[in-house]
Short mmCIF file of C-alpha atoms and ligand atoms in Angstrom, two decimals:
data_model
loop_
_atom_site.label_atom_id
_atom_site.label_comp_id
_atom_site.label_asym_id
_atom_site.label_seq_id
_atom_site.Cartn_x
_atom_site.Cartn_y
_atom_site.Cartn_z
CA UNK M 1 85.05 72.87 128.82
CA UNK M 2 87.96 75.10 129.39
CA UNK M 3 88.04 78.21 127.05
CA UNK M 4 91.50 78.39 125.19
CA UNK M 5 92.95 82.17 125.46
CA UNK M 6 92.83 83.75 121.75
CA UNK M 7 96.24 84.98 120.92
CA UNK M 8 96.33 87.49 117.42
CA UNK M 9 100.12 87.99 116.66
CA UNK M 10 100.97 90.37 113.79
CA UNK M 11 104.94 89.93 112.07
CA UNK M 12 105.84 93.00 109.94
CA UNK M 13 107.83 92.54 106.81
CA UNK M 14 111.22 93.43 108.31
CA UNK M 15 111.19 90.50 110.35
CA UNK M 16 110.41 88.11 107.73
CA UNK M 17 112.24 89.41 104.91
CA UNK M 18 116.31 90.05 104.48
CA UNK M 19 116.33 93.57 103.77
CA UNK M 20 118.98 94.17 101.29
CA UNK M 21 118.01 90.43 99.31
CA UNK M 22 114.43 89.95 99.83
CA UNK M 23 114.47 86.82 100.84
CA UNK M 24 112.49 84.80 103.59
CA UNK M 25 114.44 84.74 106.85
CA UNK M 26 114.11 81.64 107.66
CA UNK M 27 115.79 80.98 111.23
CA UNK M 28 113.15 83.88 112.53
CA UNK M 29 109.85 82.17 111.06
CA UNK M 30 111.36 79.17 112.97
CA UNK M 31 111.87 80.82 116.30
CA UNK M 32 108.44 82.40 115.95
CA UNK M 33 106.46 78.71 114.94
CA UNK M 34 108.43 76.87 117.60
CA UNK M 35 107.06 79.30 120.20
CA UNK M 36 103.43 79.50 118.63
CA UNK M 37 104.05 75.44 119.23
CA UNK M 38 104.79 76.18 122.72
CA UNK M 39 101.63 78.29 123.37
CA UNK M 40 99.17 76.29 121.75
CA UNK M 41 100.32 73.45 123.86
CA UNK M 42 99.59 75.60 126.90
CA UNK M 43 96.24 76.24 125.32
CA UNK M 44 96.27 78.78 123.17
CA UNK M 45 94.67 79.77 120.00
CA UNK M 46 96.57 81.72 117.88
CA UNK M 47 96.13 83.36 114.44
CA UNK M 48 98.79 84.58 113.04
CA UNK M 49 98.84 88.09 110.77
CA UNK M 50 101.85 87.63 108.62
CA UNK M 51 103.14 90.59 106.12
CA UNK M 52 106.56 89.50 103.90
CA UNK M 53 104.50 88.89 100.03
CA UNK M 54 105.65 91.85 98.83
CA UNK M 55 108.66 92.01 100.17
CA UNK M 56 109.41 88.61 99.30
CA UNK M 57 108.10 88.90 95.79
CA UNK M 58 110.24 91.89 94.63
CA UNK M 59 112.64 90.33 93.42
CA UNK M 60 110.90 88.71 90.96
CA UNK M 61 109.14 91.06 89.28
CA UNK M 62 112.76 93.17 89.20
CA UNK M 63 111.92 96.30 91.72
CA UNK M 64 113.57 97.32 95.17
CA UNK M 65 111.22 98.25 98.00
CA UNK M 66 111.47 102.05 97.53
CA UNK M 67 110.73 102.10 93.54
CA UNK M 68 107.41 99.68 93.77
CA UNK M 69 104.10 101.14 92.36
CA UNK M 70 100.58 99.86 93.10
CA UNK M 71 100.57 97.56 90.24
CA UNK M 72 104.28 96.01 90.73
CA UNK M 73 103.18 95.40 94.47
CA UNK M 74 100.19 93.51 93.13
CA UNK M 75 101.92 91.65 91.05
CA UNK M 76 104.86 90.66 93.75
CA UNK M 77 102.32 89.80 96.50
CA UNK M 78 100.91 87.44 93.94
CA UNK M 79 104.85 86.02 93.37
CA UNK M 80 105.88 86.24 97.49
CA UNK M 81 102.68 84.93 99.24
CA UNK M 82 102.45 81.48 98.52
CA UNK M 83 106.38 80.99 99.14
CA UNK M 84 105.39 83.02 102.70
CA UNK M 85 102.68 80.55 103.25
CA UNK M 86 104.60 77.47 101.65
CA UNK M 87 107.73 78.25 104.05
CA UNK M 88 105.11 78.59 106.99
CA UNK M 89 103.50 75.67 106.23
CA UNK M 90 106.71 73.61 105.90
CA UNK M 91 108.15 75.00 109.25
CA UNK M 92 105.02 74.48 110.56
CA UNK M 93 105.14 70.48 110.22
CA UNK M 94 108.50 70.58 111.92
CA UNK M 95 106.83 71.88 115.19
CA UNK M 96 103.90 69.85 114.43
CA UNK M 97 100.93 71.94 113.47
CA UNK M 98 99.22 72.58 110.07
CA UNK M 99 98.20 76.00 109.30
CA UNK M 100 95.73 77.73 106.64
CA UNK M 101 95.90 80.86 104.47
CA UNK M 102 92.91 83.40 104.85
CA UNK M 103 93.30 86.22 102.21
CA UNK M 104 90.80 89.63 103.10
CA UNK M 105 89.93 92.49 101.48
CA UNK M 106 88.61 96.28 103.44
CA UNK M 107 85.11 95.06 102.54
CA UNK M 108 85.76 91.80 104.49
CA UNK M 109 85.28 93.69 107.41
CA UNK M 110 83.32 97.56 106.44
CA UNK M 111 80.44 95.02 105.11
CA UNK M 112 79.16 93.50 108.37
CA UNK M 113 77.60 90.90 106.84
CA UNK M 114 81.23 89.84 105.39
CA UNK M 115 82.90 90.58 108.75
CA UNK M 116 80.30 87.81 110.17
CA UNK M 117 81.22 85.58 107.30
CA UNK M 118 85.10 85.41 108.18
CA UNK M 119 84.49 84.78 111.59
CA UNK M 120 82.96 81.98 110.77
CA UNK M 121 85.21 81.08 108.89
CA UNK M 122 88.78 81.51 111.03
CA UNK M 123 86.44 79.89 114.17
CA UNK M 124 85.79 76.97 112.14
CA UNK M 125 89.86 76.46 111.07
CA UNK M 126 90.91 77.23 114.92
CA UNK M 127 87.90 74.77 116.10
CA UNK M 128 89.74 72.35 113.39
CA UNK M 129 93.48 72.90 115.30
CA UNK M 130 94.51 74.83 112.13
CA UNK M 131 96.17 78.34 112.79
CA UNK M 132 94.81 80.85 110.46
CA UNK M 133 97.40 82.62 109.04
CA UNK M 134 95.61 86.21 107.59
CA UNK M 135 97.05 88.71 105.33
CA UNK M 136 95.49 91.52 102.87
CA UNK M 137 94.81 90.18 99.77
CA UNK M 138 97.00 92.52 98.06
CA UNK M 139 96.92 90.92 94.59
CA UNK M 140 93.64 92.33 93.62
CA UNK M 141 93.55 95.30 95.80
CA UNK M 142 93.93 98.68 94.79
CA UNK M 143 94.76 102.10 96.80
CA UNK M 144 90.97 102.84 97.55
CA UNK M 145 89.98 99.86 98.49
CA UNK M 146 92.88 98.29 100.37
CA UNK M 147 93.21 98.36 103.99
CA UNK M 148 97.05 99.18 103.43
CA UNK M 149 98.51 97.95 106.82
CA UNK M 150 98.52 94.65 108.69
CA UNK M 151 98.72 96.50 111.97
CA UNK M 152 94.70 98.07 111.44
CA UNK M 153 94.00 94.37 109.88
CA UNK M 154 95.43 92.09 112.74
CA UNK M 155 93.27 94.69 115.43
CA UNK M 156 90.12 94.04 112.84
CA UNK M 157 90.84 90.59 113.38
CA UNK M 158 91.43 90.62 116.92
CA UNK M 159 88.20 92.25 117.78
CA UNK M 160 86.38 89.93 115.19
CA UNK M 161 87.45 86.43 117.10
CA UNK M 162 87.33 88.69 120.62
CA UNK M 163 90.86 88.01 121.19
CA UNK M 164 92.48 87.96 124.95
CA UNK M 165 95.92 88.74 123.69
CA UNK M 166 97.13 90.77 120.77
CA UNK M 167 100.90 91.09 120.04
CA UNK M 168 102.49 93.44 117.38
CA UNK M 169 106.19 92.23 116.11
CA UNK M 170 108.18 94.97 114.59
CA UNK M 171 111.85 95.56 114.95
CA UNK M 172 111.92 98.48 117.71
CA UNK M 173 111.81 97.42 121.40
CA UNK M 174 108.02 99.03 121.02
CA UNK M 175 107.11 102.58 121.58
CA UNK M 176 109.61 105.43 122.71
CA UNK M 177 108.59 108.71 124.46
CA UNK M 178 110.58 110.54 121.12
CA UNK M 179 113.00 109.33 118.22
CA UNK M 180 114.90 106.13 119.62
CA UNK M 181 117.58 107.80 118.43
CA UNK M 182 117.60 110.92 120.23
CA UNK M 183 119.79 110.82 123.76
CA UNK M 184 117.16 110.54 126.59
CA UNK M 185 114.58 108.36 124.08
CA UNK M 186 113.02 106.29 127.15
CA UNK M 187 110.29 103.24 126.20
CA UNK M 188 106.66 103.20 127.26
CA UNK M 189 106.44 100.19 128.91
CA UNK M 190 102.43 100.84 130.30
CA UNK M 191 100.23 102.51 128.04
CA UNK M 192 96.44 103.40 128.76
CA UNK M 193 95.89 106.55 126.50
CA UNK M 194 97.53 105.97 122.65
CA UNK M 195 95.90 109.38 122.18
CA UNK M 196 99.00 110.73 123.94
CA UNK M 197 101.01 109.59 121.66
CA UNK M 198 99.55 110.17 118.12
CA UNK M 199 100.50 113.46 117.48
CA UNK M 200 104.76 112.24 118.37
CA UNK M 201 104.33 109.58 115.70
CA UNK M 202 102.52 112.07 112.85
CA UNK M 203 105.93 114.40 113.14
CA UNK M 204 108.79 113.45 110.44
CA UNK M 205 111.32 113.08 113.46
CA UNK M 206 109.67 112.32 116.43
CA UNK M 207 109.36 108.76 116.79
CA UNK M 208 111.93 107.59 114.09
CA UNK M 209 109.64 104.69 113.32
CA UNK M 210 107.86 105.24 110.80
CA UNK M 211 104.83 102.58 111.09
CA UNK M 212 104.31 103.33 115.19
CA UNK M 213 100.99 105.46 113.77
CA UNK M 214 99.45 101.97 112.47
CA UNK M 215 100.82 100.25 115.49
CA UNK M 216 99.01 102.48 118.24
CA UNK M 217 95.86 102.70 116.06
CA UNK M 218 95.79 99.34 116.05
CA UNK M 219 96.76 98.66 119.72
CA UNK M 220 93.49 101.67 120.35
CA UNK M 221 91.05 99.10 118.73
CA UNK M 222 92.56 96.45 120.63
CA UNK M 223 92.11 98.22 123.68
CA UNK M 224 88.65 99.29 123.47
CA UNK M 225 87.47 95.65 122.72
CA UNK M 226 89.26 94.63 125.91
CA UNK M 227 92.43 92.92 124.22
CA UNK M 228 95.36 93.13 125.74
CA UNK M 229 98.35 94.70 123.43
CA UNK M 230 102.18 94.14 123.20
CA UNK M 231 104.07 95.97 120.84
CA UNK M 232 107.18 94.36 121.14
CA UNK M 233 110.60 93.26 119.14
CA UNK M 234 110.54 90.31 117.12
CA UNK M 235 114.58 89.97 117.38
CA UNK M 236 114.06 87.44 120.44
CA UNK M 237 114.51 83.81 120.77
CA UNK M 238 111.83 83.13 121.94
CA UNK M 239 109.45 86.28 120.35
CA UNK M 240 105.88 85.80 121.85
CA UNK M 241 106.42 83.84 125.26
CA UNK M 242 109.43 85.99 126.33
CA UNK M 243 106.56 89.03 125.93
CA UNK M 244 103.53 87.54 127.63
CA UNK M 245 105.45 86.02 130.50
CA UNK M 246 107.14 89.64 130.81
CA UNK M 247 110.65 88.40 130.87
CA UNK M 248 111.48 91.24 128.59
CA UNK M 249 110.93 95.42 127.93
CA UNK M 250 107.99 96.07 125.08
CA UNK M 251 104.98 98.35 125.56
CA UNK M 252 101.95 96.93 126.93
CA UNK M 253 98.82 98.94 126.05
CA UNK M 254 96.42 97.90 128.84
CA UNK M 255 92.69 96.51 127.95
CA UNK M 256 89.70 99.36 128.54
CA UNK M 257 87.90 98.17 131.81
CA UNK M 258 84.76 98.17 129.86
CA UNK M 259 85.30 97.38 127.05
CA UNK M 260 83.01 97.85 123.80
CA UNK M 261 80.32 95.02 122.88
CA UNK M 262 81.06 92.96 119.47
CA UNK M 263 78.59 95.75 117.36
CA UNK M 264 79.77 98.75 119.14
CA UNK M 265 83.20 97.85 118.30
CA UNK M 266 82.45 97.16 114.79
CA UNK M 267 80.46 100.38 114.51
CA UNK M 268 83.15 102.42 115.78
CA UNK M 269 85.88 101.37 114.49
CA UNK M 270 86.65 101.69 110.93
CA UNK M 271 89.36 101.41 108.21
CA UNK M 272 88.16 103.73 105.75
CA UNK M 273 85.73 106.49 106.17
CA UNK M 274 82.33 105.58 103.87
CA UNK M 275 80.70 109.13 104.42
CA UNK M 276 80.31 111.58 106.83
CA UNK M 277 77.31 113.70 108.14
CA UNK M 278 77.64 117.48 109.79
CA UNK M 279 74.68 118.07 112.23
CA UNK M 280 72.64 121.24 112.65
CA UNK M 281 73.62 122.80 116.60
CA UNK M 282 70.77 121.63 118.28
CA UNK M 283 70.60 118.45 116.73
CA UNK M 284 74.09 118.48 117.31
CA UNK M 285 74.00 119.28 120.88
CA UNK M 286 70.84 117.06 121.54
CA UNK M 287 72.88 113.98 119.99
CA UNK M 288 74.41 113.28 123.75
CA UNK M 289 70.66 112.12 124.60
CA UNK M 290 70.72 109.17 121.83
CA UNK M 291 69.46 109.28 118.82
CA UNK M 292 67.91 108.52 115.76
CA UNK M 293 69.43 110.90 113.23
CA UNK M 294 66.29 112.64 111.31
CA UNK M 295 67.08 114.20 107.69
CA UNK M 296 65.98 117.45 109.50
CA UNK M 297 69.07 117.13 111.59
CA UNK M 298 71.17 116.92 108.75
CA UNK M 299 73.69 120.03 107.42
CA UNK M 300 75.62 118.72 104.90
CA UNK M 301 76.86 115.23 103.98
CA UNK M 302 79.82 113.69 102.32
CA UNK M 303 80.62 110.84 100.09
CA UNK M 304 79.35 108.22 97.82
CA UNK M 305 78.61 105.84 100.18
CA UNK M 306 75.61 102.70 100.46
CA UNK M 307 73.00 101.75 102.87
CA UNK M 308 74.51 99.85 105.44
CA UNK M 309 77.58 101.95 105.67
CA UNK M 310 78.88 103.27 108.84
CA UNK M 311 78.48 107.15 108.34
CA UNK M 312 80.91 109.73 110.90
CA UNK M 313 79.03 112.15 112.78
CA UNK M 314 79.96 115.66 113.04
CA UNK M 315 79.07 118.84 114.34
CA UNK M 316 79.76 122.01 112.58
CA UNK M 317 82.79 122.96 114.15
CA UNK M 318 84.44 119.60 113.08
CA UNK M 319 84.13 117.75 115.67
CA UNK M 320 83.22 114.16 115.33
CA UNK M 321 80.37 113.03 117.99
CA UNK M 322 79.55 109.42 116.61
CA UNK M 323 79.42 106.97 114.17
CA UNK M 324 76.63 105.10 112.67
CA UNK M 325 74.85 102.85 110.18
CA UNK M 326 73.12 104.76 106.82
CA UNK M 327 70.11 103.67 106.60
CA UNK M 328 70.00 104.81 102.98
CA UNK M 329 72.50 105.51 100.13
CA UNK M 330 74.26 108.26 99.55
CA UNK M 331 71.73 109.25 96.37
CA UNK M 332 68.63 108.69 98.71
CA UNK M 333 70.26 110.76 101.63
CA UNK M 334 71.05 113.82 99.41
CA UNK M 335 67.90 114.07 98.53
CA UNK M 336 66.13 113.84 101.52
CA UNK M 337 68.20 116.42 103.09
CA UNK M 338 68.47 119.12 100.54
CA UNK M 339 64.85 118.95 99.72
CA UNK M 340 63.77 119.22 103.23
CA UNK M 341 60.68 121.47 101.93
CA UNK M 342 59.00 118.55 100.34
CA UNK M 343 57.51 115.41 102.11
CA UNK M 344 60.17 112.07 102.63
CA UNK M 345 57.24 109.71 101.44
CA UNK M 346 56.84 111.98 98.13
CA UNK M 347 60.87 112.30 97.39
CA UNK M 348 61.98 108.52 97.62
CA UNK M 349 58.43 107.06 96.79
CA UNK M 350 57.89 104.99 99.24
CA UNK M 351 56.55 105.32 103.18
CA UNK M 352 59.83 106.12 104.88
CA UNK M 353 60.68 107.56 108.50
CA UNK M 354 63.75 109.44 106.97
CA UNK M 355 65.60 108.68 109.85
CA UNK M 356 68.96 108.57 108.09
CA UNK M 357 70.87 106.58 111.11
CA UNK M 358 68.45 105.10 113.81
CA UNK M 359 69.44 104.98 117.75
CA UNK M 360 70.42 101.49 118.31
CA UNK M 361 72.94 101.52 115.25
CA UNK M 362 74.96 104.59 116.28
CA UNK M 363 77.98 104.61 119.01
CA UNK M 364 78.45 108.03 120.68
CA UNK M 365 82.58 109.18 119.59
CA UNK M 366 84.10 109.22 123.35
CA UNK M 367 87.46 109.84 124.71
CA UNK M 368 88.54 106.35 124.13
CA UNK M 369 88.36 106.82 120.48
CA UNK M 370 90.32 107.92 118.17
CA UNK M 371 88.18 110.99 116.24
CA UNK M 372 88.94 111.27 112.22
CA UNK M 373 89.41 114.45 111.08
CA UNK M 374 86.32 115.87 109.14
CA UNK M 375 86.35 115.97 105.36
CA UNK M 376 85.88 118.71 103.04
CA UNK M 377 82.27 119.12 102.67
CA UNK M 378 81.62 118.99 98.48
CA UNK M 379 78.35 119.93 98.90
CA UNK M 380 76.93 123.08 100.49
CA UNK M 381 73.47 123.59 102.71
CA UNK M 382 70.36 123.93 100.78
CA UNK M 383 71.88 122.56 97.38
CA UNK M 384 69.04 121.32 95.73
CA UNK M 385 68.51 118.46 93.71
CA UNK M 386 67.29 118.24 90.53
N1 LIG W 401 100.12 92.92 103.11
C1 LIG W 401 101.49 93.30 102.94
C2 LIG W 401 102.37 92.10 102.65
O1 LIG W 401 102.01 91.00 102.92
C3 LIG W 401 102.05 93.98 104.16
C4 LIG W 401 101.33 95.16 104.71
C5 LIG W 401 102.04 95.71 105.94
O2 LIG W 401 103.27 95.60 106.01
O3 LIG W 401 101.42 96.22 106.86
O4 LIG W 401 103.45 92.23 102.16
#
């Protein structure tokens, strides 16, 4: 049985939306369906990551693009996405394939459990011949909780169906050495290292693009789960095809040669940081060996976060050495680790290890990855609990 090639494209807003009327653009969601037609006929799978609900629900709840709160966006992404998916699923039919709307949330991929769950869930509608078409569900989610950009979410994705091919659609030719706009501005066209990069697209006129950040954060997850990236223009007739058959200029991030297995990837990547643990120096220095983390190891923690959330590792300079699983909550880990005079067993009642984060659910932070910058510690060694 021949193995169809998994194909995650992402479509920004700009690209389906008229800017100045908010309104779908419909001779691009053609050119883009008729070539997904053309690639699944070669044997492709492809799920498609569409933005465009908010945009293209503005207008009915009366606010422009640069005025929208939280709450209006909610309420337009509740207006805009089912004329998105109703136009995609009409244009779809012309070329001759049905498609299906999958609607996610951060936990949909922090909780593992959940992650596993919509796997399932797009395999069974691409095992069906339906293309999944995924977006945030934006309706219900709020700034802590929401994911925020379809760049981070189509990588998540990408790495959750362990996707060949992974291409980003924006409206820039794809990533340029400085502001596009600056004489001299020259593309990437190869791109190994995003860390290169990262600090060009932080500064206010570097890159002149203001989403490139999400786009070579994404294109880093991509990467390490050995999926090829494109960030490329969507302004093309034919969009995807012209990009994997290199008939035109875009940046092509290059796939890690070893890529991360399915849990490592999950483990080190994240969207939003749960909690975060500082490590005394020798434990610190002693993490290289493997693990587990012991509550003796243990400095100072952050956050109000539950078992089963991935926990970032750092020593007490700042620097982030590795990511792992919490074996307890955030209430249990406090006071195992600022009580350290009194027995585990005795603290939480029950027979316990106190290994806060054991060895085989940890990934060690390496080059490859991009580190997150510590957070202020709210609590200080040797608090004590009451
Ligand atoms: N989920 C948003 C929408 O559908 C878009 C987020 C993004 O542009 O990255 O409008």
């Amino acid at each position: 049985m021949n193995k169809k090639t998994r194909l995650v494209v992402k479509v920004g807003s700009g690209l389906l939306a008229n800017a100045d009327r908010l309104t779908p653009r419909f001779a691009f969601m053609q050119r883009l369906m008729d070539d997904i037609a053309r690639l699944r006929d070669e044997g492709y799978d492809v799920i498609l990551c569409s933005s465009g609900a908010v945009a293209l629900g503005l207008n009915a709840v009366g606010c422009r693009p640069e005025d929208a709160g939280v709450n209006d966006k909610q309420a337009a992404a509740a207006f805009g996405m089912p004329l998105l998916l109703n136009a995609y699923k009409q244009v779809g039919h012309e070329f001759g394939f049905e498609i299906a709307q999958v609607l996610l949330t951060l936990g949909d991929f922090e909780d593992h459990r959940r992650f596993l769950n919509t796997r399932n869930t797009v395999n069974r509608l691409l095992k069906a011949g339906i293309m999944p078409i995924v977006n945030e569900n934006d309706s219900i989610t709020t700034e802590e909780i929401r994911v925020g950009d379809n760049d981070r979410l189509a990588a998540k994705i990408a790495q959750m169906v362990e996707a060949e091919r992974f291409i980003i659609l924006t409206q820039v030719d794809g990533l340029y050495d400085r502001n596009p706009s600056e004489p001299g501005a020259t593309l990437v066209e190869e791109l190994r290292d995003v860390s290169e990069y990262i600090d060009a697209t932080k500064g206010k006129s570097t890159l002149g693009t203001g989403g490139m950040l999400t786009k070579l954060q994404a294109a880093n997850m991509a990467q390490n789960a050995g999926c090829e990236t494109y960030i490329a223009n969507g302004e093309a007739e034919h969009p995807l095809t012209s990009v994997l058959n290199g008939e035109r200029r875009c940046t092509r991030c290059i796939a890690h040669e070893r890529p991360d297995g399915m849990w490592q990837t999950w483990l080190a990547d994240r969207l939003q940081m749960a909690g975060s643990l500082v490590l005394t120096d020798d434990a610190a220095a002693a993490l290289s060996e493997g693990g587990p983390i012991h509550r003796d190891h243990v400095v100072s923690m952050d956050g109000e976060f539950s078992r089963g959330d991935v926990l970032h590792i750092y020593d007490q300079t700042g620097t982030e050495l590795a990511r792992g699983l919490s074996d307890f909550g955030a209430e249990e880990t406090r006071v195992l680790i600022y009580n350290k005079e009194l027995p585990a067993d005795q603290l939480l009642g029950y027979q316990t290890h106190a290994e806060i984060i054991r060895n085989e659910n940890m990934v060690m932070v390496e080059d490859r990855h991009l580190p997150w910058e510590t957070p202020q510690m709210s609590e200080t060694p040797g608090e004590s609990v009451r």
